[in-house]
GROMACS .gro file of C-alpha atoms in nm:
model
  347
    1MET     CA    1   9.203  -7.329  10.685
    2GLY     CA    2   9.404  -7.643  10.858
    3ILE     CA    3   9.628  -7.419  11.107
    4LEU     CA    4   9.309  -7.245  11.209
    5ARG     CA    5   9.116  -7.563  11.289
    6LEU     CA    6   9.459  -7.689  11.449
    7LEU     CA    7   9.503  -7.377  11.666
    8ARG     CA    8   9.131  -7.407  11.775
    9ALA     CA    9   9.102  -7.776  11.884
   10ALA     CA   10   9.491  -7.632  12.062
   11SER     CA   11   9.259  -7.358  12.260
   12LEU     CA   12   9.027  -7.662  12.321
   13ALA     CA   13   9.269  -7.872  12.425
   14CYS     CA   14   9.436  -7.596  12.710
   15LEU     CA   15   9.052  -7.508  12.811
   16LEU     CA   16   9.000  -7.901  12.909
   17LEU     CA   17   9.250  -7.958  13.060
   18ASN     CA   18   9.216  -7.636  13.287
   19SER     CA   19   8.843  -7.756  13.345
   20PRO     CA   20   8.787  -8.127  13.382
   21THR     CA   21   8.386  -8.052  13.411
   22LEU     CA   22   8.402  -7.953  13.095
   23GLY     CA   23   8.227  -8.231  12.914
   24ASP     CA   24   8.405  -8.495  13.179
   25ARG     CA   25   8.256  -8.808  13.132
   26GLY     CA   26   8.477  -8.940  13.468
   27ASP     CA   27   8.791  -9.112  13.484
   28ASN     CA   28   8.838  -9.310  13.185
   29ASN     CA   29   9.256  -9.328  13.171
   30LEU     CA   30   9.379  -9.602  12.915
   31THR     CA   31   9.525  -9.870  13.105
   32ASP     CA   32   9.871  -9.757  13.021
   33GLY     CA   33   9.837  -9.410  13.107
   34HIS     CA   34   9.951  -9.225  12.822
   35PHE     CA   35   9.627  -9.154  12.637
   36ARG     CA   36   9.365  -9.022  12.810
   37LEU     CA   37   8.958  -9.037  12.681
   38LEU     CA   38   8.844  -8.734  12.490
   39GLN     CA   39   8.644  -8.487  12.611
   40LEU     CA   40   8.379  -8.319  12.430
   41VAL     CA   41   8.349  -7.943  12.445
   42ASN     CA   42   8.017  -7.775  12.453
   43PRO     CA   43   7.849  -8.146  12.385
   44GLN     CA   44   7.539  -7.941  12.537
   45VAL     CA   45   7.507  -7.716  12.207
   46PRO     CA   46   7.267  -7.820  11.941
   47LYS     CA   47   7.458  -7.926  11.609
   48GLN     CA   48   7.279  -7.877  11.290
   49PRO     CA   49   7.341  -8.081  10.975
   50ALA     CA   50   7.605  -7.992  10.721
   51ILE     CA   51   7.426  -8.196  10.435
   52ASN     CA   52   7.019  -8.156  10.517
   53THR     CA   53   6.973  -8.459  10.331
   54ASP     CA   54   7.007  -8.879  10.372
   55PHE     CA   55   7.353  -8.876  10.334
   56PRO     CA   56   7.511  -9.184  10.482
   57ASP     CA   57   7.862  -9.310  10.551
   58PRO     CA   58   8.028  -9.009  10.489
   59ALA     CA   59   8.355  -8.971  10.408
   60ILE     CA   60   8.555  -8.593  10.390
   61PHE     CA   61   8.871  -8.544  10.138
   62GLN     CA   62   9.062  -8.215  10.094
   63ASP     CA   63   9.176  -8.214   9.695
   64LYS     CA   64   9.472  -8.077   9.568
   65ASP     CA   65   9.262  -7.728   9.461
   66LYS     CA   66   9.256  -7.735   9.864
   67LYS     CA   67   8.835  -7.781   9.790
   68TRP     CA   68   8.653  -8.022  10.016
   69TYR     CA   69   8.440  -8.364   9.886
   70ALA     CA   70   8.241  -8.564  10.086
   71PHE     CA   71   8.116  -8.920   9.910
   72ALA     CA   72   7.828  -9.121  10.113
   73THR     CA   73   7.635  -9.456  10.032
   74SER     CA   74   7.435  -9.517   9.789
   75GLY     CA   75   7.069  -9.308   9.759
   76ASN     CA   76   6.926  -9.016   9.597
   77ASN     CA   77   6.953  -9.234   9.272
   78LYS     CA   78   7.349  -9.232   9.274
   79HIS     CA   79   7.571  -9.509   9.353
   80ILE     CA   80   7.771  -9.274   9.508
   81GLN     CA   81   7.690  -8.967   9.639
   82VAL     CA   82   7.875  -8.672   9.654
   83ALA     CA   83   7.948  -8.324   9.784
   84THR     CA   84   8.177  -7.974   9.764
   85ALA     CA   85   8.271  -7.730   9.994
   86ILE     CA   86   8.502  -7.382  10.043
   87ASP     CA   87   8.509  -7.487  10.391
   88PRO     CA   88   8.446  -7.808  10.591
   89MET     CA   89   8.251  -7.616  10.845
   90GLY     CA   90   8.068  -7.412  10.625
   91SER     CA   91   7.789  -7.410  10.337
   92TRP     CA   92   7.770  -7.786  10.120
   93THR     CA   93   7.664  -7.825   9.789
   94MET     CA   94   7.540  -8.131   9.630
   95ILE     CA   95   7.693  -8.246   9.341
   96ASP     CA   96   7.461  -8.372   9.054
   97LYS     CA   97   7.719  -8.623   8.920
   98GLU     CA   98   7.779  -9.031   8.907
   99PRO     CA   99   8.119  -9.077   9.025
  100LEU     CA  100   8.104  -9.426   9.011
  101PRO     CA  101   7.881  -9.558   8.717
  102ARG     CA  102   7.998  -9.906   8.762
  103ALA     CA  103   8.110 -10.102   9.076
  104GLY     CA  104   8.261 -10.402   8.914
  105ASN     CA  105   8.134 -10.675   8.724
  106TRP     CA  106   8.109 -10.888   9.036
  107THR     CA  107   7.846 -10.665   9.206
  108THR     CA  108   7.475 -10.602   9.166
  109GLY     CA  109   7.551 -10.323   8.979
  110GLY     CA  110   7.595 -10.062   9.223
  111LYS     CA  111   7.247  -9.936   9.365
  112ASN     CA  112   7.368 -10.077   9.712
  113THR     CA  113   7.702 -10.010   9.694
  114TRP     CA  114   7.758  -9.817  10.077
  115ALA     CA  115   8.066  -9.598  10.303
  116PRO     CA  116   8.293  -9.467  10.036
  117ASP     CA  117   8.655  -9.372  10.083
  118VAL     CA  118   8.843  -9.148   9.860
  119ARG     CA  119   9.254  -9.135   9.850
  120ILE     CA  120   9.506  -8.984   9.610
  121VAL     CA  121   9.807  -9.170   9.539
  122GLY     CA  122  10.153  -9.094   9.458
  123ASN     CA  123  10.150  -9.079   9.107
  124GLY     CA  124   9.874  -8.819   9.129
  125THR     CA  125   9.541  -9.102   9.090
  126TYR     CA  126   9.271  -9.097   9.310
  127VAL     CA  127   9.144  -9.460   9.458
  128MET     CA  128   8.792  -9.461   9.577
  129TYR     CA  129   8.713  -9.827   9.837
  130TYR     CA  130   8.337  -9.924   9.865
  131SER     CA  131   8.150 -10.185   9.981
  132GLY     CA  132   8.029 -10.378   9.670
  133GLU     CA  133   7.704 -10.580   9.707
  134LEU     CA  134   7.822 -10.939   9.580
  135ALA     CA  135   7.619 -11.040   9.271
  136LYS     CA  136   7.615 -11.416   9.325
  137ASP     CA  137   7.536 -11.407   9.663
  138PRO     CA  138   7.360 -11.020   9.747
  139ARG     CA  139   7.361 -11.103  10.137
  140PHE     CA  140   7.745 -11.035  10.113
  141HIS     CA  141   7.969 -10.737  10.044
  142CYS     CA  142   8.292 -10.716   9.937
  143LEU     CA  143   8.557 -10.452   9.897
  144GLY     CA  144   8.583 -10.322   9.585
  145ALA     CA  145   8.828 -10.018   9.476
  146ALA     CA  146   8.835  -9.827   9.177
  147THR     CA  147   9.020  -9.548   9.021
  148SER     CA  148   9.011  -9.194   8.816
  149SER     CA  149   9.235  -8.929   8.723
  150SER     CA  150   8.967  -8.682   8.859
  151ILE     CA  151   8.825  -8.637   9.191
  152LEU     CA  152   8.467  -8.680   9.064
  153GLY     CA  153   8.512  -8.981   8.827
  154PRO     CA  154   8.458  -9.132   8.665
  155TYR     CA  155   8.592  -9.386   8.859
  156ASN     CA  156   8.665  -9.756   8.711
  157PRO     CA  157   8.666 -10.058   8.923
  158ILE     CA  158   8.969 -10.287   8.925
  159ASP     CA  159   8.891 -10.656   8.804
  160GLU     CA  160   8.798 -10.843   9.134
  161PRO     CA  161   8.701 -10.717   9.490
  162LEU     CA  162   9.055 -10.693   9.751
  163ALA     CA  163   8.903 -10.861  10.002
  164CYS     CA  164   8.558 -11.082  10.087
  165HIS     CA  165   8.633 -11.306  10.384
  166LEU     CA  166   8.292 -11.464  10.277
  167ASP     CA  167   8.296 -11.723  10.509
  168SER     CA  168   8.290 -11.497  10.774
  169GLY     CA  169   8.000 -11.246  10.646
  170GLY     CA  170   8.163 -11.033  10.379
  171VAL     CA  171   8.332 -10.691  10.383
  172ILE     CA  172   8.245 -10.351  10.460
  173ASP     CA  173   8.294  -9.980  10.567
  174PRO     CA  174   8.655  -9.960  10.394
  175SER     CA  175   8.895  -9.689  10.437
  176GLY     CA  176   9.253  -9.578  10.340
  177PHE     CA  177   9.539  -9.474  10.529
  178LEU     CA  178   9.868  -9.307  10.460
  179ASP     CA  179  10.092  -9.387  10.753
  180THR     CA  180  10.320  -9.072  10.697
  181ALA     CA  181  10.596  -9.190  10.931
  182THR     CA  182  10.704  -9.487  10.708
  183GLY     CA  183  10.532  -9.403  10.365
  184LYS     CA  184  10.308  -9.774  10.370
  185ARG     CA  185   9.950  -9.757  10.241
  186TYR     CA  186   9.713  -9.940  10.422
  187VAL     CA  187   9.288 -10.039  10.384
  188VAL     CA  188   9.101 -10.087  10.732
  189TYR     CA  189   8.785 -10.250  10.714
  190LYS     CA  190   8.538 -10.442  10.869
  191ILE     CA  191   8.417 -10.810  10.836
  192ASP     CA  192   8.083 -10.778  10.850
  193GLY     CA  193   8.009 -11.132  11.074
  194ASN     CA  194   7.656 -10.987  11.187
  195SER     CA  195   7.548 -11.089  10.821
  196ILE     CA  196   7.564 -11.451  10.917
  197GLY     CA  197   7.443 -11.370  11.270
  198HIS     CA  198   7.127 -11.555  11.434
  199GLY     CA  199   6.877 -11.249  11.442
  200GLY     CA  200   6.762 -10.943  11.625
  201GLU     CA  201   6.947 -10.593  11.611
  202CYS     CA  202   7.160 -10.600  11.287
  203ASN     CA  203   7.124 -10.977  11.312
  204ASN     CA  204   7.355 -11.017  11.594
  205ALA     CA  205   7.184 -10.991  11.913
  206VAL     CA  206   7.086 -11.357  11.935
  207LYS     CA  207   7.356 -11.612  12.072
  208PRO     CA  208   7.602 -11.733  11.982
  209LEU     CA  209   7.711 -11.373  11.861
  210VAL     CA  210   7.960 -11.352  11.565
  211SER     CA  211   8.319 -11.173  11.552
  212THR     CA  212   8.271 -10.852  11.360
  213PRO     CA  213   8.665 -10.744  11.369
  214ILE     CA  214   8.815 -10.456  11.183
  215MET     CA  215   9.109 -10.571  10.966
  216LEU     CA  216   9.458 -10.399  10.863
  217GLN     CA  217   9.557 -10.467  10.466
  218GLU     CA  218   9.881 -10.327  10.382
  219VAL     CA  219   9.880 -10.208  10.008
  220GLY     CA  220  10.148 -10.099   9.767
  221PRO     CA  221  10.186  -9.729   9.667
  222ASP     CA  222   9.915  -9.751   9.389
  223GLY     CA  223   9.687  -9.798   9.696
  224VAL     CA  224   9.498 -10.144   9.483
  225THR     CA  225   9.817 -10.411   9.503
  226LYS     CA  226   9.795 -10.634   9.824
  227ILE     CA  227  10.157 -10.647  10.048
  228GLY     CA  228  10.063 -10.951  10.271
  229GLY     CA  229   9.756 -11.061  10.458
  230PRO     CA  230   9.522 -10.859  10.680
  231VAL     CA  231   9.571 -10.806  11.066
  232LYS     CA  232   9.325 -10.799  11.313
  233ILE     CA  233   9.329 -10.424  11.515
  234LEU     CA  234   8.993 -10.439  11.670
  235ASP     CA  235   8.706 -10.673  11.718
  236ARG     CA  236   8.342 -10.695  11.940
  237GLU     CA  237   8.334 -10.640  12.318
  238ASP     CA  238   8.029 -10.715  12.491
  239ARG     CA  239   7.929 -10.337  12.577
  240ASP     CA  240   7.970 -10.351  12.155
  241GLY     CA  241   7.609 -10.494  12.140
  242PRO     CA  242   7.618 -10.717  11.805
  243LEU     CA  243   7.909 -10.520  11.634
  244VAL     CA  244   8.175 -10.299  11.533
  245GLU     CA  245   8.248 -10.139  11.246
  246ALA     CA  246   8.267  -9.775  11.007
  247PRO     CA  247   8.697  -9.799  11.095
  248ASN     CA  248   8.866  -9.474  11.028
  249LEU     CA  249   9.278  -9.468  11.129
  250VAL     CA  250   9.445  -9.146  11.161
  251ARG     CA  251   9.790  -9.055  11.323
  252ALA     CA  252   9.877  -8.782  11.545
  253LYS     CA  253  10.138  -8.517  11.528
  254ASP     CA  254  10.310  -8.724  11.862
  255GLY     CA  255  10.302  -9.050  11.650
  256SER     CA  256  10.020  -9.221  11.821
  257TYR     CA  257   9.782  -9.370  11.598
  258ALA     CA  258   9.363  -9.345  11.687
  259ILE     CA  259   9.094  -9.563  11.530
  260LEU     CA  260   8.776  -9.404  11.508
  261PHE     CA  261   8.495  -9.708  11.531
  262SER     CA  262   8.091  -9.737  11.547
  263SER     CA  263   7.958  -9.985  11.784
  264HIS     CA  264   7.599 -10.078  11.850
  265CYS     CA  265   7.338 -10.154  11.594
  266PHE     CA  266   7.270  -9.800  11.351
  267SER     CA  267   6.908  -9.824  11.383
  268THR     CA  268   6.935  -9.808  11.717
  269THR     CA  269   6.964  -9.531  11.987
  270LEU     CA  270   7.287  -9.690  12.088
  271TYR     CA  271   7.466  -9.640  11.789
  272ASN     CA  272   7.768  -9.416  11.862
  273VAL     CA  273   8.129  -9.336  11.771
  274ASN     CA  274   8.406  -9.426  11.941
  275TYR     CA  275   8.818  -9.442  11.953
  276ALA     CA  276   9.075  -9.659  12.038
  277VAL     CA  277   9.467  -9.580  12.036
  278ALA     CA  278   9.771  -9.732  11.990
  279THR     CA  279  10.156  -9.660  11.958
  280ASP     CA  280  10.215  -9.854  11.644
  281VAL     CA  281   9.974  -9.886  11.320
  282LYS     CA  282   9.898 -10.267  11.410
  283GLY     CA  283   9.764 -10.232  11.772
  284PRO     CA  284   9.737 -10.329  12.019
  285TYR     CA  285   9.447 -10.079  12.044
  286LYS     CA  286   9.351  -9.943  12.364
  287ARG     CA  287   8.988  -9.841  12.422
  288PRO     CA  288   8.884  -9.584  12.661
  289ALA     CA  289   8.542  -9.653  12.932
  290SER     CA  290   8.314  -9.460  12.703
  291PRO     CA  291   8.203  -9.340  12.401
  292LEU     CA  292   8.328  -9.077  12.175
  293VAL     CA  293   7.978  -8.953  12.033
  294GLN     CA  294   7.661  -9.060  12.172
  295THR     CA  295   7.289  -8.997  12.156
  296GLY     CA  296   7.271  -8.685  12.335
  297ASP     CA  297   7.566  -8.534  12.254
  298PHE     CA  298   7.512  -8.231  12.014
  299ASN     CA  299   7.123  -8.330  12.050
  300LEU     CA  300   7.245  -8.578  11.756
  301THR     CA  301   7.090  -8.916  11.766
  302SER     CA  302   7.228  -9.224  11.656
  303PRO     CA  303   7.555  -9.073  11.550
  304GLY     CA  304   7.804  -9.302  11.392
  305GLY     CA  305   8.033  -9.340  11.040
  306ALA     CA  306   8.290  -9.126  11.146
  307THR     CA  307   8.602  -8.984  10.931
  308ALA     CA  308   8.856  -8.747  11.037
  309ASP     CA  309   9.100  -8.517  10.905
  310ALA     CA  310   9.383  -8.476  11.152
  311ASP     CA  311   9.575  -8.235  11.003
  312ALA     CA  312   9.317  -8.025  10.922
  313GLY     CA  313   9.127  -8.035  11.254
  314VAL     CA  314   8.783  -8.167  11.116
  315VAL     CA  315   8.563  -8.516  11.141
  316ALA     CA  316   8.248  -8.583  10.933
  317PHE     CA  317   8.009  -8.845  11.090
  318HIS     CA  318   7.609  -8.899  11.009
  319ALA     CA  319   7.320  -8.918  11.268
  320ARG     CA  320   6.961  -8.943  11.220
  321CYS     CA  321   6.842  -8.613  11.030
  322PRO     CA  322   6.666  -8.349  11.276
  323GLN     CA  323   6.294  -8.303  11.328
  324GLY     CA  324   6.167  -8.681  11.258
  325ARG     CA  325   6.270  -8.701  10.901
  326GLN     CA  326   6.393  -9.002  10.764
  327GLY     CA  327   6.744  -9.051  10.658
  328ARG     CA  328   7.078  -8.998  10.824
  329CYS     CA  329   7.229  -8.656  10.719
  330MET     CA  330   7.588  -8.538  10.759
  331PHE     CA  331   7.731  -8.332  11.058
  332VAL     CA  332   8.087  -8.217  11.030
  333GLY     CA  333   8.280  -8.103  11.379
  334GLU     CA  334   8.628  -7.994  11.483
  335PHE     CA  335   8.850  -8.257  11.580
  336GLY     CA  336   9.182  -8.254  11.711
  337VAL     CA  337   9.430  -8.541  11.865
  338ILE     CA  338   9.652  -8.319  12.052
  339GLY     CA  339   9.888  -8.482  12.304
  340LYS     CA  340   9.733  -8.754  12.488
  341ASP     CA  341   9.361  -8.625  12.450
  342VAL     CA  342   9.112  -8.653  12.130
  343ILE     CA  343   8.881  -8.412  12.110
  344ILE     CA  344   8.570  -8.317  11.892
  345ASN     CA  345   8.393  -7.960  11.930
  346GLY     CA  346   8.030  -7.923  11.809
  347SER     CA  347   7.988  -7.570  11.836
   0.00000   0.00000   0.00000
C-alpha cells in the first residue's frame, strides 16, 4: 500500500513539473534554490471527511499489523479519541475505547488532553505524547508521555511531564520523530506563548505579541528520556498572525527534512497548513512564500494540525466539518516529499 501511495505521488510530481499551471501559487522558490514550494494537485476538487465528527488534531500511525490508527484531542466523552482503518484513504471506524484512562497526577484529569501522537520504540513499546492540562494552573498545558504494550492502550503516564516552559506559556502539540539517518529520536512541540498573550485572536493579536517557538528535544531509545536541552527550530513571523503550532517532522528519501505546522488562529479562516525545509534536523528551516493548504483548497475551511507519513505517502489533518456542523473533522490526502517538491493530493 505504501509503495502504491509513493508511486501515485511520484506520478503527481512528474505531472506538476511538466504542468506549472496545476495548483501553481507563483514563484515560490526558497532562497537556497534547492527546495521548491509544494504544488497542490486538484485543489478545486472538494474533499470529504475521513472521520465525519469532531476529531481535532489527528495523528495517524500504521501499526505492525498494517492497520492504521488515528488519535485525536479529547472529545466524545474520551480523554483521547481513536479510530482505525485498513486503508487510510478508505473508511475509518471510531473505536469505543479510552486509550489514556489517566493523564497523570500532574494533570486536571484528562478531559482537556490535546493533540496526541503515538510512536513505537525499539523494544516494541508504544509511546503516546500529549498535551496535558496542568492541575496547579489550568491556564497551561505541559508535554506528557505515556507507554503501553498495545496500540490501543491502556497507556500509563510517566510520573512527570517532559516539558512545561511555564514562564513562556506552557507546552502543546507534541509529535515524535525518528531520524532514520542517525537512529536518534526526537519530540517536537510548541511553546504556547499565546496563552500569556495580551488579547485578540488566540489571545495573541494585541501588541506586544508573544513568541510561540517550535522546539526540538532529543530523547533516548525509550522515547521518554531527555538527552540534553531543547533547540528552537522555528518561530512565528508577522505573516503567521498570533502563532505557529502543530509541528510534525518528516524526512524525505533524499535526506532533507520537512516540518509541517499551522499558523494563524484555529477559530479563523486564516488557519492553515504550512511547511519549512532543512538539510539538518536542527535547521535552519526555510519557508516558502505561501501556505501548503489554506481555506478554499479542496473546498476546506480552516485546515490545520497536519500529520504525515512520508513513507506511506499519506497525510491527515483537520478542517471545519462541512455543511455548517460544529467541530473539526479529520481529512486524509495523498502526500509526497519527492526530490524538491512537497505535494498534497486531495482527490
